[in-house]
mmCIF file of C-alpha atoms in Angstrom:
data_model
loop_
_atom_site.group_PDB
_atom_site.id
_atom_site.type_symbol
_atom_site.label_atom_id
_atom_site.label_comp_id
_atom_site.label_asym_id
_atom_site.label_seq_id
_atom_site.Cartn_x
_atom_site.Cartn_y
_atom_site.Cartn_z
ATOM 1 C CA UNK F 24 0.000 0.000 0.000
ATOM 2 C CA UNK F 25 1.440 3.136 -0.776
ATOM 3 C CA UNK F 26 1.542 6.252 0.694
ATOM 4 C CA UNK F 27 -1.656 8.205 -1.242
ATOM 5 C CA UNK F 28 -3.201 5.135 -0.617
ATOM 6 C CA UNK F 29 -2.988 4.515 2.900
ATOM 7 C CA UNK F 30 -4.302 8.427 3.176
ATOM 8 C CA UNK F 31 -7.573 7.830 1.399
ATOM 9 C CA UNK F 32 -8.070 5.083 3.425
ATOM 10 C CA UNK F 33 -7.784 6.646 6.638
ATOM 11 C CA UNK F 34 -10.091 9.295 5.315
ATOM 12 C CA UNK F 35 -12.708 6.860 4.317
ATOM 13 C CA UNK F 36 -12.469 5.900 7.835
ATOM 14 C CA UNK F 37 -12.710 8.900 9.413
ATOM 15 C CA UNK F 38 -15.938 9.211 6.702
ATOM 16 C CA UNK F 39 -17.303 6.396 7.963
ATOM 17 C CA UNK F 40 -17.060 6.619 11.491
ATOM 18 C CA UNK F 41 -18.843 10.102 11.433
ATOM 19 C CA UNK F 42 -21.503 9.029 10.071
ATOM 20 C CA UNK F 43 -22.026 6.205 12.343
ATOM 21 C CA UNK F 44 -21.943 8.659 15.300
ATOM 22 C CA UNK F 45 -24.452 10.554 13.061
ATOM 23 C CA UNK F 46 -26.793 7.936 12.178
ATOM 24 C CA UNK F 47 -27.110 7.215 16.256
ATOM 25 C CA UNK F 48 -27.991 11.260 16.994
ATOM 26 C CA UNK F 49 -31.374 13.201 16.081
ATOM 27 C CA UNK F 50 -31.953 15.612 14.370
ATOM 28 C CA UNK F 51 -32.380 17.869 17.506
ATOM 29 C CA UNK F 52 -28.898 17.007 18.830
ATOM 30 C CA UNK F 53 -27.083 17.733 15.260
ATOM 31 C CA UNK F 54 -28.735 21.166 14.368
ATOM 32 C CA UNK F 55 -26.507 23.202 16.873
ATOM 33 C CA UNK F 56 -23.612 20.849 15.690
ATOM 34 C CA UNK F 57 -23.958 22.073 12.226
ATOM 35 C CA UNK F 58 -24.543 25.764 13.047
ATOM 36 C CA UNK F 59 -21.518 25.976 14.783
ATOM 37 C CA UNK F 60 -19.871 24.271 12.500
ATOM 38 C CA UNK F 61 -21.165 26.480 10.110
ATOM 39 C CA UNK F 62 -19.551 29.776 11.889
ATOM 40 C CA UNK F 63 -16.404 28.231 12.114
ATOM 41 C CA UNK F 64 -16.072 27.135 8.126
ATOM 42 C CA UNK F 65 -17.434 30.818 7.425
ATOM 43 C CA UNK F 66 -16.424 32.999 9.697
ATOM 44 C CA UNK F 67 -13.266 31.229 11.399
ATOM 45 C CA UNK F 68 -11.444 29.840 8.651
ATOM 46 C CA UNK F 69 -13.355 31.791 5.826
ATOM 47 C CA UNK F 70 -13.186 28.826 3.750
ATOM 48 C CA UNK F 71 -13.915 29.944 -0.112
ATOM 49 C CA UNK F 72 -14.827 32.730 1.026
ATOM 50 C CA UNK F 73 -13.894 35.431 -1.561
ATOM 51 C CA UNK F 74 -15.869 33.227 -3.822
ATOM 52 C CA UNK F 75 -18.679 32.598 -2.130
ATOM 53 C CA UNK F 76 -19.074 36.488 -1.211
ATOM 54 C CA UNK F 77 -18.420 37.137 -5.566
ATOM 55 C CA UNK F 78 -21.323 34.585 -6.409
ATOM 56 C CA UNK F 79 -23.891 35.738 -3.713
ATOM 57 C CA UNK F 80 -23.368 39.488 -5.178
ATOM 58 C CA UNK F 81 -23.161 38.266 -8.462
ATOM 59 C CA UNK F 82 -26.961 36.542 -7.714
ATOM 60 C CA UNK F 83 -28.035 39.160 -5.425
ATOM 61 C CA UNK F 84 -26.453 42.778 -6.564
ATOM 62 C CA UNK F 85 -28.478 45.031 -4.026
ATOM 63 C CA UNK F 86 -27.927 42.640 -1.021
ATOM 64 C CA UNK F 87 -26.549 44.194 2.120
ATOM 65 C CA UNK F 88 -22.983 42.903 3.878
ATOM 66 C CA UNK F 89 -25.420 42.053 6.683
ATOM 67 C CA UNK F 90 -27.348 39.581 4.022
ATOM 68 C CA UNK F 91 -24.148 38.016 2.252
ATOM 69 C CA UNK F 92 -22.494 37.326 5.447
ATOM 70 C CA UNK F 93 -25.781 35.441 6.879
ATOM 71 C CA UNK F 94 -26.436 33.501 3.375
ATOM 72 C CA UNK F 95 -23.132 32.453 3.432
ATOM 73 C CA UNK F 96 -23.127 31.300 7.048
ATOM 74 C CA UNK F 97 -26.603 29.672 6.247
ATOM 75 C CA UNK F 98 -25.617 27.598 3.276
ATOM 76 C CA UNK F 99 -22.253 26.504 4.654
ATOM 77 C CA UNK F 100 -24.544 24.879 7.831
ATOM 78 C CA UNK F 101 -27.071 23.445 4.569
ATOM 79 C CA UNK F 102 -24.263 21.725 3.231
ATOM 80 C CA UNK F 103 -22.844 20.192 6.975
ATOM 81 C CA UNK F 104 -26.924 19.173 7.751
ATOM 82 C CA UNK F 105 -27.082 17.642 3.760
ATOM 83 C CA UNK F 106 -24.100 15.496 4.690
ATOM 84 C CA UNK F 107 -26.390 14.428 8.030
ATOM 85 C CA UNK F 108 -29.259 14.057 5.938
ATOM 86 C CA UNK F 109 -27.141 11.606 3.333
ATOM 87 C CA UNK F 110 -26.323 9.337 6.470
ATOM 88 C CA UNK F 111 -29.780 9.153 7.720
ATOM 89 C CA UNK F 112 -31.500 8.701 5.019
ATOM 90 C CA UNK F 113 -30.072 4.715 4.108
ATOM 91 C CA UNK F 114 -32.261 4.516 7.761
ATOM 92 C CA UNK F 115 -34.547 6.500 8.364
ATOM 93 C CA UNK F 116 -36.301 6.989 5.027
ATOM 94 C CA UNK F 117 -38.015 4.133 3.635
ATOM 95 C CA UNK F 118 -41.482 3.382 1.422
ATOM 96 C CA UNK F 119 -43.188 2.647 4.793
ATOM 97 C CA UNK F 120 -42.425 6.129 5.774
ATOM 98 C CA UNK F 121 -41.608 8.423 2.767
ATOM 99 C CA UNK F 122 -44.775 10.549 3.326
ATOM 100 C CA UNK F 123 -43.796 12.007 6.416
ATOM 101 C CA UNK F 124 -40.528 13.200 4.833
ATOM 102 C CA UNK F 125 -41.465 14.022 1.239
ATOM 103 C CA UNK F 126 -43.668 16.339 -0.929
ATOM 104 C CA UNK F 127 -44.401 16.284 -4.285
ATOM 105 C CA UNK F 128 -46.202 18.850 -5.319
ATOM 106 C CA UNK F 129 -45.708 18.751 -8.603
ATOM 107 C CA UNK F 130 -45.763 15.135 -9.110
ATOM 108 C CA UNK F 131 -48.036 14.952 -12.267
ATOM 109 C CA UNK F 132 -45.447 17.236 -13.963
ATOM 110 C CA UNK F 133 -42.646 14.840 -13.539
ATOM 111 C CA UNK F 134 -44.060 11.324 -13.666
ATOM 112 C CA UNK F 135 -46.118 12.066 -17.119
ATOM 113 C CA UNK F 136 -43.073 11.255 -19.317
ATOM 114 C CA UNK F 137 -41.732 8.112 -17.315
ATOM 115 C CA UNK F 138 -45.017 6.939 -17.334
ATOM 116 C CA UNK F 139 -45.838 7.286 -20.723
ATOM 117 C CA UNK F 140 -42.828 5.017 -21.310
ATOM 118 C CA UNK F 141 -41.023 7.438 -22.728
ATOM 119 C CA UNK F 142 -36.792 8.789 -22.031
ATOM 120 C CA UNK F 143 -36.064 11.468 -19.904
ATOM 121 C CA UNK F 144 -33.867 13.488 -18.906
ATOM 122 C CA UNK F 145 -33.798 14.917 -15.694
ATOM 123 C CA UNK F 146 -31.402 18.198 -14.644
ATOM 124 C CA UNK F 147 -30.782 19.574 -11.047
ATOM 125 C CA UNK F 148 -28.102 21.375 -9.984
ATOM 126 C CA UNK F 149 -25.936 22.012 -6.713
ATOM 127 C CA UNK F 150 -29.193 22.837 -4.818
ATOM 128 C CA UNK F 151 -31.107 21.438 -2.098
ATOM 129 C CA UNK F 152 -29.797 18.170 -1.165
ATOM 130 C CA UNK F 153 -29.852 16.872 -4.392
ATOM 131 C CA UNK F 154 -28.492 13.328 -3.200
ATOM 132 C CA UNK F 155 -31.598 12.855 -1.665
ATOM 133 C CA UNK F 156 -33.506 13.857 -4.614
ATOM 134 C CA UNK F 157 -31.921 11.159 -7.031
ATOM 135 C CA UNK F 158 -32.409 8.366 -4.075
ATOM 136 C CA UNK F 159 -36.173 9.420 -3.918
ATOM 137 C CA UNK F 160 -36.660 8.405 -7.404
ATOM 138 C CA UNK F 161 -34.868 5.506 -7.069
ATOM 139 C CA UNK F 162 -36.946 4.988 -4.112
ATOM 140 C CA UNK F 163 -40.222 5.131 -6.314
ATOM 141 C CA UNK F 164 -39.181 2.792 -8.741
ATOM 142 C CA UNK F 165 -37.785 5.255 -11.449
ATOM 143 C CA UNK F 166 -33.809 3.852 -11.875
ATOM 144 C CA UNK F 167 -31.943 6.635 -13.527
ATOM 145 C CA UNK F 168 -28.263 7.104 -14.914
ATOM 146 C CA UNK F 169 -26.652 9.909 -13.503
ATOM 147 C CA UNK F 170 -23.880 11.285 -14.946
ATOM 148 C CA UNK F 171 -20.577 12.047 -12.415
ATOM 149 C CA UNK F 172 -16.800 12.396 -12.500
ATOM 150 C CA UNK F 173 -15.311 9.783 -9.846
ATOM 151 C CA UNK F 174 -13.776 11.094 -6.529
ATOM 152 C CA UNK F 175 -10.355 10.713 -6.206
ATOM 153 C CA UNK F 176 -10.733 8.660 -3.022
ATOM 154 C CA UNK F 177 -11.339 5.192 -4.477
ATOM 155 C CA UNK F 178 -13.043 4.408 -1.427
ATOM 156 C CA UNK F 179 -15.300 7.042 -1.009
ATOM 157 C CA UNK F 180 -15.910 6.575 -4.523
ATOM 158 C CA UNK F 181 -17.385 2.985 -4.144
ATOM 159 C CA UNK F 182 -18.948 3.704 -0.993
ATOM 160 C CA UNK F 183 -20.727 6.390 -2.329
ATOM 161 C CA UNK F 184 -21.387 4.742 -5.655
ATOM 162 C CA UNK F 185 -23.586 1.818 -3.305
ATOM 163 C CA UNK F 186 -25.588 4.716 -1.508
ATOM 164 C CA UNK F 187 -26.470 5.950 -4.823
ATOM 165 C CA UNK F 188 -27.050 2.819 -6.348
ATOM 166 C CA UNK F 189 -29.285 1.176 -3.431
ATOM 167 C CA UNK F 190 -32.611 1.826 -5.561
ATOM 168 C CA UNK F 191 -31.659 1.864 -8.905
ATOM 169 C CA UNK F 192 -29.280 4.681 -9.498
ATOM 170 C CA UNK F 193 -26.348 4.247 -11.635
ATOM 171 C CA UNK F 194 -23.150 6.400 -11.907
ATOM 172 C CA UNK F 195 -21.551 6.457 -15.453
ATOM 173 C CA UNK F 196 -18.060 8.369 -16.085
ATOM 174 C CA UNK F 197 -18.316 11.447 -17.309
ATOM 175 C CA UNK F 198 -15.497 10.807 -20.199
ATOM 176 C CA UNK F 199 -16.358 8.108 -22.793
ATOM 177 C CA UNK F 200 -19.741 7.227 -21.504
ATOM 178 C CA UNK F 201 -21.412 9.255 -24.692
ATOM 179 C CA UNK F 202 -22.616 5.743 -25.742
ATOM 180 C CA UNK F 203 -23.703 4.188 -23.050
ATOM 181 C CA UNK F 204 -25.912 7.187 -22.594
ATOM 182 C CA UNK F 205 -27.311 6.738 -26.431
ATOM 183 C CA UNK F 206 -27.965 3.158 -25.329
ATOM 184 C CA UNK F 207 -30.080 3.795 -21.993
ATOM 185 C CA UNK F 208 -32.119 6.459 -23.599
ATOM 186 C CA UNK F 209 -32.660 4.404 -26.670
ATOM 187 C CA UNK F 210 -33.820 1.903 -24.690
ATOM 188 C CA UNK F 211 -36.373 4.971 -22.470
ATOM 189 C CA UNK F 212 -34.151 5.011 -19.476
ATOM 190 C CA UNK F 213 -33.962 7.765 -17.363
ATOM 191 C CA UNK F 214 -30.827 10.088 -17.350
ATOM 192 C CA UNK F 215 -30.017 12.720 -14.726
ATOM 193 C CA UNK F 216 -27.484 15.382 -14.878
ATOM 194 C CA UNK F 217 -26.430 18.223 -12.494
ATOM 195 C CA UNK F 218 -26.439 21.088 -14.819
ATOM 196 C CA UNK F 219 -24.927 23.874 -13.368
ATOM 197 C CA UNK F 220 -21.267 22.878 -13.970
ATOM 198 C CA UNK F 221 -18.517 25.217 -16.133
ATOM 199 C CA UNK F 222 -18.180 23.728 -19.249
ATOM 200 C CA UNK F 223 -15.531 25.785 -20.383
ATOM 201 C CA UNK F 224 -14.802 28.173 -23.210
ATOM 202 C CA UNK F 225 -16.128 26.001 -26.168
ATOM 203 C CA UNK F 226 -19.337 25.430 -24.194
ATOM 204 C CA UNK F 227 -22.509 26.979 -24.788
ATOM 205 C CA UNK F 228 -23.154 30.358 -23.445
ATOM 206 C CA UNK F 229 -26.076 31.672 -21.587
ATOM 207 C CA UNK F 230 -26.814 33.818 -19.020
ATOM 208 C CA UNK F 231 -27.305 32.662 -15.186
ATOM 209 C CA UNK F 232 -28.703 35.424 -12.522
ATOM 210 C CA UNK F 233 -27.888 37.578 -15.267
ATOM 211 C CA UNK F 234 -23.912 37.272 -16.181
ATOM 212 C CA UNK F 235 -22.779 34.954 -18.992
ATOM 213 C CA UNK F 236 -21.369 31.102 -17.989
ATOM 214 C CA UNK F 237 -20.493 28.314 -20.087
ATOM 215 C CA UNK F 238 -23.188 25.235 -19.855
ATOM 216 C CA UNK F 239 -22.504 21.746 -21.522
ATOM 217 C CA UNK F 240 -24.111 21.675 -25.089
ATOM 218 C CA UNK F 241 -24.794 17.569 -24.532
ATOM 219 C CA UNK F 242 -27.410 18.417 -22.199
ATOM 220 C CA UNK F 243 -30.096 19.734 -24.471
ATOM 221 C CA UNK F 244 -28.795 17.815 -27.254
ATOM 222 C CA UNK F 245 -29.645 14.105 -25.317
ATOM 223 C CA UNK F 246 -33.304 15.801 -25.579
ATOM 224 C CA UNK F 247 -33.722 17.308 -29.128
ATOM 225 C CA UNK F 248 -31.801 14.175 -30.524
ATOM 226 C CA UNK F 249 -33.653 11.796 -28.408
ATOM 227 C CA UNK F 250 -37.008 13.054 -28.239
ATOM 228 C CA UNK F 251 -37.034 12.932 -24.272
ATOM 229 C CA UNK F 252 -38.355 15.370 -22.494
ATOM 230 C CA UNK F 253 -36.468 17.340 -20.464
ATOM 231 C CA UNK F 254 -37.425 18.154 -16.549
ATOM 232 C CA UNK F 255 -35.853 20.474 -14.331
ATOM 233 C CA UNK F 256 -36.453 18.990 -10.765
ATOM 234 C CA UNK F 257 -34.729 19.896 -7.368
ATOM 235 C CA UNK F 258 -35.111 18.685 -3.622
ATOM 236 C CA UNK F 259 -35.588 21.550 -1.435
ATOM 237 C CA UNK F 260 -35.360 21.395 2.412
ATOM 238 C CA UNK F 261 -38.449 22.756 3.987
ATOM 239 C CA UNK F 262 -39.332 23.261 7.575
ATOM 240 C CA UNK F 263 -36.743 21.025 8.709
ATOM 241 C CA UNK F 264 -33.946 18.966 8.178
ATOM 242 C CA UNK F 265 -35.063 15.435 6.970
ATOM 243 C CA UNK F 266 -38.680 17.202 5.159
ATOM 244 C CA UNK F 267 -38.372 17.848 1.506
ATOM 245 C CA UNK F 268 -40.128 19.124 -1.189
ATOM 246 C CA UNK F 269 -39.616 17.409 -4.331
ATOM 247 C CA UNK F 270 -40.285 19.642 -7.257
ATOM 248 C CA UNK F 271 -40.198 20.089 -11.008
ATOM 249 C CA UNK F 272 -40.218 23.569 -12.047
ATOM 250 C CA UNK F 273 -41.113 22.914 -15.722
ATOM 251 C CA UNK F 274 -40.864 20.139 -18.593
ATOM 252 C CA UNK F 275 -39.689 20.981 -22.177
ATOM 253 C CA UNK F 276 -41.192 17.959 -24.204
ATOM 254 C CA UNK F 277 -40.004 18.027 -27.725
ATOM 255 C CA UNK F 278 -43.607 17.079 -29.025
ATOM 256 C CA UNK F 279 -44.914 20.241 -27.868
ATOM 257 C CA UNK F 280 -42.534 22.459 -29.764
ATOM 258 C CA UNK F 281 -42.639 24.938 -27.454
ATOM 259 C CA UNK F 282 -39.958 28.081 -28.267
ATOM 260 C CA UNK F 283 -37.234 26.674 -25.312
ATOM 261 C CA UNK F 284 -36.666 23.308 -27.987
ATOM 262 C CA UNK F 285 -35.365 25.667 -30.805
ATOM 263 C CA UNK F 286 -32.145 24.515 -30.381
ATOM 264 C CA UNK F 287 -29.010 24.240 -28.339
ATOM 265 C CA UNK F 288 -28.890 27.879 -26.782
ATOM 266 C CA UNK F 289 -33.153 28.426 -26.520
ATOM 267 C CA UNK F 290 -32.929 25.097 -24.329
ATOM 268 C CA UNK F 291 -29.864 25.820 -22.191
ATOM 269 C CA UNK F 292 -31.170 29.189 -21.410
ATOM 270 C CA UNK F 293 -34.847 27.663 -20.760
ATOM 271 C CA UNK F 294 -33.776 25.250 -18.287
ATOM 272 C CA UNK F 295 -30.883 27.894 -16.700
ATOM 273 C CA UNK F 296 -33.451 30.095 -16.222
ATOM 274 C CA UNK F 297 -35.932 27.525 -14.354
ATOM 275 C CA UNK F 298 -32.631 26.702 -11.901
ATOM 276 C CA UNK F 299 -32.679 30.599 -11.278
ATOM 277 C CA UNK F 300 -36.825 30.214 -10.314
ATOM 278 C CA UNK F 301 -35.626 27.155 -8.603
ATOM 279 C CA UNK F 302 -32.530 28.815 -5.971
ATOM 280 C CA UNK F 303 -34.854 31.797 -5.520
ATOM 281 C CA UNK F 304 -36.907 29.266 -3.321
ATOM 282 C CA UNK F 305 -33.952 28.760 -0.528
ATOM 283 C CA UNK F 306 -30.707 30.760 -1.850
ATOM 284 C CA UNK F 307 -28.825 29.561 1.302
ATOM 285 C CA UNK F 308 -29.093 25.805 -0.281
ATOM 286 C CA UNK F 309 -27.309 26.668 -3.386
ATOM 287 C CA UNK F 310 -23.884 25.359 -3.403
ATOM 288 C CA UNK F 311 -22.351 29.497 -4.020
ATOM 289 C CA UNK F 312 -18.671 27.928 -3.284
ATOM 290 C CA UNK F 313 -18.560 26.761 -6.664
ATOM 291 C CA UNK F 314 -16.401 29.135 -10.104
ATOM 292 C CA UNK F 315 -19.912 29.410 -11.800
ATOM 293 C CA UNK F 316 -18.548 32.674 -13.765
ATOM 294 C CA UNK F 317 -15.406 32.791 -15.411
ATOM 295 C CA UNK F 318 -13.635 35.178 -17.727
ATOM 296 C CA UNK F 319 -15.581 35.430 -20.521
ATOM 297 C CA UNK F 320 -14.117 34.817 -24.065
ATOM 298 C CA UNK F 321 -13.828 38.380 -26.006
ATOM 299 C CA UNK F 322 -15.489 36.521 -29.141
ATOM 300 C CA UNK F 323 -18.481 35.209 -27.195
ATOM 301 C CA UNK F 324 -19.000 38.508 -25.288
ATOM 302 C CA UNK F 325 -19.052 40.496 -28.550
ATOM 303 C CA UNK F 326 -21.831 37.754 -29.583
ATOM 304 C CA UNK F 327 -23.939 37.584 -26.633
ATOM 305 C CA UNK F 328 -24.065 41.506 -26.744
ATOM 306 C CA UNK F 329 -25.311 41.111 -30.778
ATOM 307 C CA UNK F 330 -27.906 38.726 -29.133
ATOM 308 C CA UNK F 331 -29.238 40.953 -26.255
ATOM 309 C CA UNK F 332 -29.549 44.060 -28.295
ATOM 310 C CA UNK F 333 -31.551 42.178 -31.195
ATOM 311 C CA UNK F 334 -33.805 40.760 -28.031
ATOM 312 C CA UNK F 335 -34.443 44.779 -26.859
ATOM 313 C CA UNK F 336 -35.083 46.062 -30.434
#
């Protein structure tokens, strides 16, 4: 064993044994656990926090210090509690018991595709506690393909690969896998992607909370080539930890021909702009640590500025 090995290891175990001490607490006993954590990742340390602070003003423009500085304090305890909620949930939620934990509101919205027998593909982002949102379908019988680069922890990696993949869910690398996607959606499987990743300069540019980012083009193209409709879902804490909301905040179906399946762009920007509707919700559950604005290319400014002024006209 070398030495990078014998390091990831120890992690894993360190991993592990937390959340055995976490699966044996309530919810009561963790809350002030993660608060506190909370103010000592934000405020102590100040972990990301010259990026955090850029996104949050980048989002919200006429927010005060007073706001940025609470947001940021309130999503670093949302992501401590969504680790909680991860180790709980292989326990505590269940098909005896999903109703006291889960709301769909919108489930006719969501299930009319899958039940119709067709593909689908379904796009989140870094919101909520989106882990509990793909092991809810799986949960219900929908299996889907998700999309994800492996950790670099092997054994995190397979450990986290079996939560996901306890009802259904199946992890595909992110490089090479372009055919075993065509396969599963040729064959009406279900694919889910978390959207809201930088795709780079060759990617397809839109705007997000109103500044330009790059998107992956593949996304909207596994609908319009595919003829599966695509639905922007999310899993949204609600008046506690361990009570979600599971919602879909619209469906582009490329039968309906509806403006957002126009092409590439008209769909990225359809289903960015339901993500924005989506954060609005909780903005302290949006993962803000993450480079989701970059320098943008001089070319593809000059381009998007052609764009916005034909729009005004």
């Amino acid at each position: 064993m070398n030495k990078q090995t014998a390091i990831d290891f120890a992690v894993y175990l360190l991993v592990r044994s937390l959340f055995a001490v976490i699966q044996t607490l309530s919810v009561q006993r963790m809350q002030p656990v993660c608060n506190g954590l909370a103010y000592l990742l934000s405020d102590v340390l100040q972990l990301r926090r010259r990026t955090i602070d850029t996104n949050l003003r980048i989002a919200s423009p006429n927010a005060s210090d007073e706001q940025i500085d609470r947001t940021r304090r309130q999503m670093w305890a949302h992501l401590v509690m969504m680790a909680c909620e991860i180790a709980w949930s292989r326990r505590r939620l269940h098909l005896c018991n999903w109703r006291q934990m889960l709301d769909f509101p919108t489930s006719g919205l969501f299930l009319r595709p899958f039940l119709e027998g067709r593909p689908m593909v379904l796009v989140s982002g870094h919101y909520g506690n989106f882990e509990i949102g793909g092991y809810a379908t799986g949960l219900f019988g929908i299996p889907t393909m998700t999309v994800a680069r492996p950790l670099d922890n092997r054994f995190l990696h397979r450990y986290i690969t079996q939560f996901r993949g306890m009802h259904g869910q199946m992890l595909v690398d992110k490089d090479g896998s372009a055919d075993i996607i065509q396969q599963h959606l040729e064959a009406n499987g279900t694919l889910s992607l978390v959207a809201d990743q930088f795709a780079g300069a060759r990617g397809c540019w839109v705007n997000f909370f109103g500044k330009p980012t790059s998107c992956h083009k593949a996304l909207a193209l596994f609908t319009l080539a595919n003829d599966a409709p695509m639905a922007v879902f999310y899993a949204r804490r609600t008046t506690r930890p361990m009570q979600f909301e599971i919602g879909c905040n619209g469906v582009a179906d490329p039968r309906d021909a509806g403006p957002e399946l126009g092409g590439v762009t008209e769909l990225t920007c359809w289903y960015n702009e339901r993500l924005e509707k989506a954060i609005a919700l909780s903005p302290e559950q949006y993962w803000w640590m993450h480079r989701r604005w970059r320098e943008v290319p001089e070319k593809i400014q000059r381009r998007m500025d052609k764009m916005a002024a034909r729009q005004a006209a």
